[in-house]
PDB file of C-alpha atoms in Angstrom:
ATOM      1  CA  UNK I 669     134.461  64.223  94.327  1.00 55.00           C
ATOM      2  CA  UNK I 670     135.957  65.538  97.674  1.00 59.00           C
ATOM      3  CA  UNK I 671     139.504  67.118  97.873  1.00 59.00           C
ATOM      4  CA  UNK I 672     142.658  64.643  98.328  1.00 64.00           C
ATOM      5  CA  UNK I 673     144.840  65.863 101.300  1.00 63.00           C
ATOM      6  CA  UNK I 674     148.216  65.788 101.085  1.00 65.00           C
ATOM      7  CA  UNK I 675     150.661  66.524 103.643  1.00 63.00           C
ATOM      8  CA  UNK I 676     151.377  70.042 102.281  1.00 60.00           C
ATOM      9  CA  UNK I 677     147.836  70.991 102.599  1.00 58.00           C
ATOM     10  CA  UNK I 678     147.758  69.685 106.113  1.00 58.00           C
ATOM     11  CA  UNK I 679     150.678  71.646 106.848  1.00 58.00           C
ATOM     12  CA  UNK I 680     149.330  74.660 105.418  1.00 57.00           C
ATOM     13  CA  UNK I 681     145.905  74.204 106.920  1.00 57.00           C
ATOM     14  CA  UNK I 682     147.166  73.948 110.565  1.00 56.00           C
ATOM     15  CA  UNK I 683     149.177  76.680 110.310  1.00 56.00           C
ATOM     16  CA  UNK I 684     146.204  79.199 108.982  1.00 55.00           C
ATOM     17  CA  UNK I 685     143.977  80.488 111.850  1.00 54.00           C
ATOM     18  CA  UNK I 686     140.682  79.266 112.006  1.00 52.00           C
ATOM     19  CA  UNK I 687     137.924  81.676 110.626  1.00 48.00           C
ATOM     20  CA  UNK I 688     134.865  82.942 112.931  1.00 48.00           C
ATOM     21  CA  UNK I 689     131.975  80.137 112.463  1.00 52.00           C
ATOM     22  CA  UNK I 690     129.237  82.555 112.726  1.00 52.00           C
ATOM     23  CA  UNK I 691     130.246  85.328 110.032  1.00 50.00           C
ATOM     24  CA  UNK I 692     127.122  86.618 108.403  1.00 57.00           C
ATOM     25  CA  UNK I 693     124.436  85.276 110.881  1.00 78.00           C
ATOM     26  CA  UNK I 694     122.781  88.258 111.412  1.00 79.00           C
ATOM     27  CA  UNK I 695     119.595  88.129 109.036  1.00 82.00           C
ATOM     28  CA  UNK I 696     116.771  90.614 108.366  1.00 81.00           C
ATOM     29  CA  UNK I 697     114.594  88.324 110.559  1.00 84.00           C
ATOM     30  CA  UNK I 698     116.990  88.879 113.654  1.00 85.00           C
ATOM     31  CA  UNK I 699     117.135  92.536 112.954  1.00 84.00           C
ATOM     32  CA  UNK I 700     113.253  93.007 113.039  1.00 83.00           C
ATOM     33  CA  UNK I 701     113.602  91.189 116.274  1.00 86.00           C
ATOM     34  CA  UNK I 702     116.252  93.435 117.618  1.00 85.00           C
ATOM     35  CA  UNK I 703     114.166  96.386 116.567  1.00 83.00           C
ATOM     36  CA  UNK I 704     110.833  94.775 118.224  1.00 84.00           C
ATOM     37  CA  UNK I 705     112.860  94.201 121.431  1.00 85.00           C
ATOM     38  CA  UNK I 706     113.840  97.644 121.210  1.00 81.00           C
ATOM     39  CA  UNK I 707     110.795  99.200 121.064  1.00 79.00           C
ATOM     40  CA  UNK I 708     109.461  97.308 123.755  1.00 79.00           C
ATOM     41  CA  UNK I 709     112.219  98.541 126.431  1.00 79.00           C
ATOM     42  CA  UNK I 710     114.725  96.119 126.267  1.00 81.00           C
ATOM     43  CA  UNK I 711     118.474  97.229 126.577  1.00 84.00           C
ATOM     44  CA  UNK I 712     121.087  96.188 123.932  1.00 84.00           C
ATOM     45  CA  UNK I 713     122.559  93.851 126.459  1.00 88.00           C
ATOM     46  CA  UNK I 714     119.215  91.966 127.222  1.00 87.00           C
ATOM     47  CA  UNK I 715     118.793  91.520 123.267  1.00 88.00           C
ATOM     48  CA  UNK I 716     122.257  90.644 122.470  1.00 88.00           C
ATOM     49  CA  UNK I 717     121.686  87.840 125.687  1.00 88.00           C
ATOM     50  CA  UNK I 718     118.436  86.818 124.126  1.00 89.00           C
ATOM     51  CA  UNK I 719     119.723  86.847 120.350  1.00 88.00           C
ATOM     52  CA  UNK I 720     122.986  85.698 120.838  1.00 87.00           C
ATOM     53  CA  UNK I 721     124.803  88.453 119.517  1.00 89.00           C
ATOM     54  CA  UNK I 722     127.003  91.456 121.250  1.00 88.00           C
ATOM     55  CA  UNK I 723     125.497  94.605 122.496  1.00 88.00           C
ATOM     56  CA  UNK I 724     127.545  96.162 119.792  1.00 89.00           C
ATOM     57  CA  UNK I 725     126.009  94.401 117.024  1.00 86.00           C
ATOM     58  CA  UNK I 726     122.289  95.300 118.767  1.00 86.00           C
ATOM     59  CA  UNK I 727     123.504  98.908 119.053  1.00 86.00           C
ATOM     60  CA  UNK I 728     124.557  99.090 115.246  1.00 85.00           C
ATOM     61  CA  UNK I 729     121.380  97.406 113.641  1.00 83.00           C
ATOM     62  CA  UNK I 730     119.034  99.280 116.346  1.00 81.00           C
ATOM     63  CA  UNK I 731     120.569 102.720 115.650  1.00 79.00           C
ATOM     64  CA  UNK I 732     117.818 105.239 116.013  1.00 70.00           C
ATOM     65  CA  UNK I 733     115.051 102.848 117.429  1.00 67.00           C
ATOM     66  CA  UNK I 734     113.946 104.545 120.668  1.00 64.00           C
ATOM     67  CA  UNK I 735     112.584 102.096 123.430  1.00 62.00           C
ATOM     68  CA  UNK I 736     108.895 102.859 123.978  1.00 57.00           C
ATOM     69  CA  UNK I 737     108.599 104.820 127.373  1.00 49.00           C
ATOM     70  CA  UNK I 738     104.542 105.099 127.495  1.00 44.00           C
ATOM     71  CA  UNK I 739     102.421 102.444 128.301  1.00 45.00           C
ATOM     72  CA  UNK I 740     100.542 100.517 125.545  1.00 49.00           C
ATOM     73  CA  UNK I 741      97.078 101.482 127.008  1.00 49.00           C
ATOM     74  CA  UNK I 742      97.900 105.061 127.101  1.00 52.00           C
ATOM     75  CA  UNK I 743      95.465 106.609 124.231  1.00 57.00           C
ATOM     76  CA  UNK I 744      96.495 110.083 124.860  1.00 60.00           C
ATOM     77  CA  UNK I 745      99.105 109.299 122.877  1.00 68.00           C
ATOM     78  CA  UNK I 746      99.405 109.290 118.690  1.00 79.00           C
ATOM     79  CA  UNK I 747     101.811 107.936 116.352  1.00 85.00           C
ATOM     80  CA  UNK I 748     102.803 111.112 114.664  1.00 88.00           C
ATOM     81  CA  UNK I 749     104.095 109.532 111.219  1.00 87.00           C
ATOM     82  CA  UNK I 750     100.562 107.914 111.094  1.00 89.00           C
ATOM     83  CA  UNK I 751      98.739 111.054 111.804  1.00 91.00           C
ATOM     84  CA  UNK I 752     100.023 112.846 109.600  1.00 91.00           C
ATOM     85  CA  UNK I 753      99.845 110.528 106.616  1.00 91.00           C
ATOM     86  CA  UNK I 754      96.157 110.686 107.607  1.00 92.00           C
ATOM     87  CA  UNK I 755      96.291 114.316 107.437  1.00 93.00           C
ATOM     88  CA  UNK I 756      97.843 114.246 104.111  1.00 92.00           C
ATOM     89  CA  UNK I 757      95.766 112.062 102.402  1.00 92.00           C
ATOM     90  CA  UNK I 758      93.166 114.841 103.465  1.00 92.00           C
ATOM     91  CA  UNK I 759      95.122 117.577 102.060  1.00 90.00           C
ATOM     92  CA  UNK I 760      95.519 115.430  98.613  1.00 90.00           C
ATOM     93  CA  UNK I 761      91.605 115.031  98.518  1.00 91.00           C
ATOM     94  CA  UNK I 762      90.844 118.958  99.031  1.00 89.00           C
ATOM     95  CA  UNK I 763      93.781 120.091  96.914  1.00 86.00           C
ATOM     96  CA  UNK I 764      93.631 117.032  94.271  1.00 88.00           C
ATOM     97  CA  UNK I 765      97.279 116.410  94.650  1.00 89.00           C
ATOM     98  CA  UNK I 766      98.799 113.550  92.228  1.00 90.00           C
ATOM     99  CA  UNK I 767     100.272 110.615  93.844  1.00 91.00           C
ATOM    100  CA  UNK I 768     103.823 111.553  93.331  1.00 91.00           C
ATOM    101  CA  UNK I 769     102.502 115.302  94.965  1.00 91.00           C
ATOM    102  CA  UNK I 770     101.246 112.836  97.861  1.00 92.00           C
ATOM    103  CA  UNK I 771     104.417 111.302  98.306  1.00 93.00           C
ATOM    104  CA  UNK I 772     106.392 114.283  98.229  1.00 93.00           C
ATOM    105  CA  UNK I 773     103.975 115.350 101.218  1.00 93.00           C
ATOM    106  CA  UNK I 774     104.478 112.502 102.990  1.00 92.00           C
ATOM    107  CA  UNK I 775     108.328 112.600 102.696  1.00 93.00           C
ATOM    108  CA  UNK I 776     108.621 116.146 104.140  1.00 93.00           C
ATOM    109  CA  UNK I 777     106.121 115.416 106.777  1.00 92.00           C
ATOM    110  CA  UNK I 778     108.427 112.274 107.765  1.00 92.00           C
ATOM    111  CA  UNK I 779     111.410 114.162 107.242  1.00 92.00           C
ATOM    112  CA  UNK I 780     110.144 116.906 109.660  1.00 92.00           C
ATOM    113  CA  UNK I 781     109.138 114.569 112.373  1.00 90.00           C
ATOM    114  CA  UNK I 782     112.544 112.899 112.013  1.00 90.00           C
ATOM    115  CA  UNK I 783     114.254 116.357 112.797  1.00 91.00           C
ATOM    116  CA  UNK I 784     112.378 117.167 115.951  1.00 89.00           C
ATOM    117  CA  UNK I 785     113.862 116.635 119.605  1.00 90.00           C
ATOM    118  CA  UNK I 786     112.574 113.917 121.784  1.00 87.00           C
ATOM    119  CA  UNK I 787     110.707 116.386 123.768  1.00 89.00           C
ATOM    120  CA  UNK I 788     109.122 117.957 121.035  1.00 90.00           C
ATOM    121  CA  UNK I 789     107.905 114.770 119.615  1.00 89.00           C
ATOM    122  CA  UNK I 790     106.416 113.840 122.974  1.00 87.00           C
ATOM    123  CA  UNK I 791     104.510 117.174 123.492  1.00 89.00           C
ATOM    124  CA  UNK I 792     103.097 117.107 119.337  1.00 90.00           C
ATOM    125  CA  UNK I 793     101.782 112.994 120.467  1.00 87.00           C
ATOM    126  CA  UNK I 794     100.091 114.847 123.379  1.00 87.00           C
ATOM    127  CA  UNK I 795      98.389 117.672 122.082  1.00 90.00           C
ATOM    128  CA  UNK I 796      96.317 117.624 118.977  1.00 90.00           C
ATOM    129  CA  UNK I 797      96.291 121.600 118.733  1.00 93.00           C
ATOM    130  CA  UNK I 798      99.713 121.859 118.452  1.00 93.00           C
ATOM    131  CA  UNK I 799     100.080 119.435 115.888  1.00 93.00           C
ATOM    132  CA  UNK I 800      97.544 120.759 113.351  1.00 93.00           C
ATOM    133  CA  UNK I 801      99.402 124.387 113.872  1.00 94.00           C
ATOM    134  CA  UNK I 802     102.707 122.612 113.339  1.00 94.00           C
ATOM    135  CA  UNK I 803     101.228 120.982 110.124  1.00 93.00           C
ATOM    136  CA  UNK I 804      99.438 124.291 109.261  1.00 93.00           C
ATOM    137  CA  UNK I 805     102.215 126.387 109.685  1.00 94.00           C
ATOM    138  CA  UNK I 806     105.631 124.823 109.575  1.00 94.00           C
ATOM    139  CA  UNK I 807     105.221 121.815 107.248  1.00 94.00           C
ATOM    140  CA  UNK I 808     102.545 122.276 104.873  1.00 93.00           C
ATOM    141  CA  UNK I 809     103.266 125.814 103.628  1.00 94.00           C
ATOM    142  CA  UNK I 810     106.704 125.116 102.234  1.00 94.00           C
ATOM    143  CA  UNK I 811     105.400 121.722 100.845  1.00 93.00           C
ATOM    144  CA  UNK I 812     102.728 123.360  99.019  1.00 91.00           C
ATOM    145  CA  UNK I 813     104.318 126.141  97.459  1.00 92.00           C
ATOM    146  CA  UNK I 814     107.062 123.264  96.309  1.00 92.00           C
ATOM    147  CA  UNK I 815     104.420 121.530  94.464  1.00 90.00           C
ATOM    148  CA  UNK I 816     103.081 124.594  93.484  1.00 89.00           C
ATOM    149  CA  UNK I 817     106.300 125.565  91.585  1.00 89.00           C
ATOM    150  CA  UNK I 818     106.621 122.254  89.893  1.00 89.00           C
ATOM    151  CA  UNK I 819     102.904 122.294  88.520  1.00 87.00           C
ATOM    152  CA  UNK I 820     103.802 126.178  87.234  1.00 88.00           C
ATOM    153  CA  UNK I 821     106.738 124.590  85.424  1.00 87.00           C
ATOM    154  CA  UNK I 822     104.414 121.952  83.891  1.00 85.00           C
ATOM    155  CA  UNK I 823     101.985 124.460  82.845  1.00 80.00           C
ATOM    156  CA  UNK I 824      99.114 122.832  85.202  1.00 76.00           C
ATOM    157  CA  UNK I 825      97.301 125.301  87.002  1.00 75.00           C
ATOM    158  CA  UNK I 826      98.485 125.572  90.697  1.00 72.00           C
ATOM    159  CA  UNK I 827      96.701 124.456  92.996  1.00 65.00           C
ATOM    160  CA  UNK I 828      95.661 127.377  94.823  1.00 58.00           C
ATOM    161  CA  UNK I 829      94.124 128.666  91.773  1.00 53.00           C
ATOM    162  CA  UNK I 830      91.014 127.829  89.962  1.00 44.00           C
ATOM    163  CA  UNK I 831      91.700 126.101  86.725  1.00 43.00           C
ATOM    164  CA  UNK I 832      91.864 128.591  83.877  1.00 44.00           C
ATOM    165  CA  UNK I 833      89.039 129.480  81.907  1.00 39.00           C
ATOM    166  CA  UNK I 834      88.854 128.921  78.034  1.00 38.00           C
ATOM    167  CA  UNK I 835      89.200 132.558  76.138  1.00 41.00           C
ATOM    168  CA  UNK I 836      85.626 132.329  75.026  1.00 40.00           C
ATOM    169  CA  UNK I 837      84.349 132.685  78.204  1.00 37.00           C
ATOM    170  CA  UNK I 838      84.502 135.991  80.283  1.00 40.00           C
ATOM    171  CA  UNK I 839      83.871 136.541  83.817  1.00 40.00           C
ATOM    172  CA  UNK I 840      80.862 138.939  84.978  1.00 40.00           C
ATOM    173  CA  UNK I 841      82.240 142.075  86.688  1.00 41.00           C
ATOM    174  CA  UNK I 842      81.011 142.275  90.102  1.00 42.00           C
ATOM    175  CA  UNK I 843      79.313 145.228  91.504  1.00 44.00           C
TER     176      UNK I 843
END
């Protein structure tokens, strides 16, 4: 049953300023569209005009998303996060890492890439040897050390050692 409007409530409504009609209209789908358009190289103003929001709103929701400046057909560049994930999967298989250890490595790779400046990222995307050197010398050693520390704390053999032999088995001395 609708509320009855009295003279007093009508006066109160007339005196109160009207609230914005579009409060909370930016949803996840719109944010995804903003990010996709930003990656395609559109400016904040262009995206705001297309989606009927202010450029400031677009800037707030796409903070940290850089426009792609490379032609889509350019095969000389590699997505660093995807490449790193593939390398970490190979490392997992080689060192017999658990799922949690792999997750730790992936987060470490993502943090390392995220801390790099744009010029370094561009060089890494183009140069495979540079990517491998970064992974082997800068990213993997501290991750590996941390994984082994956790393994030692849990009484699990570190990844750089072979499993412990039972006490009844003795190694043959080398000449």
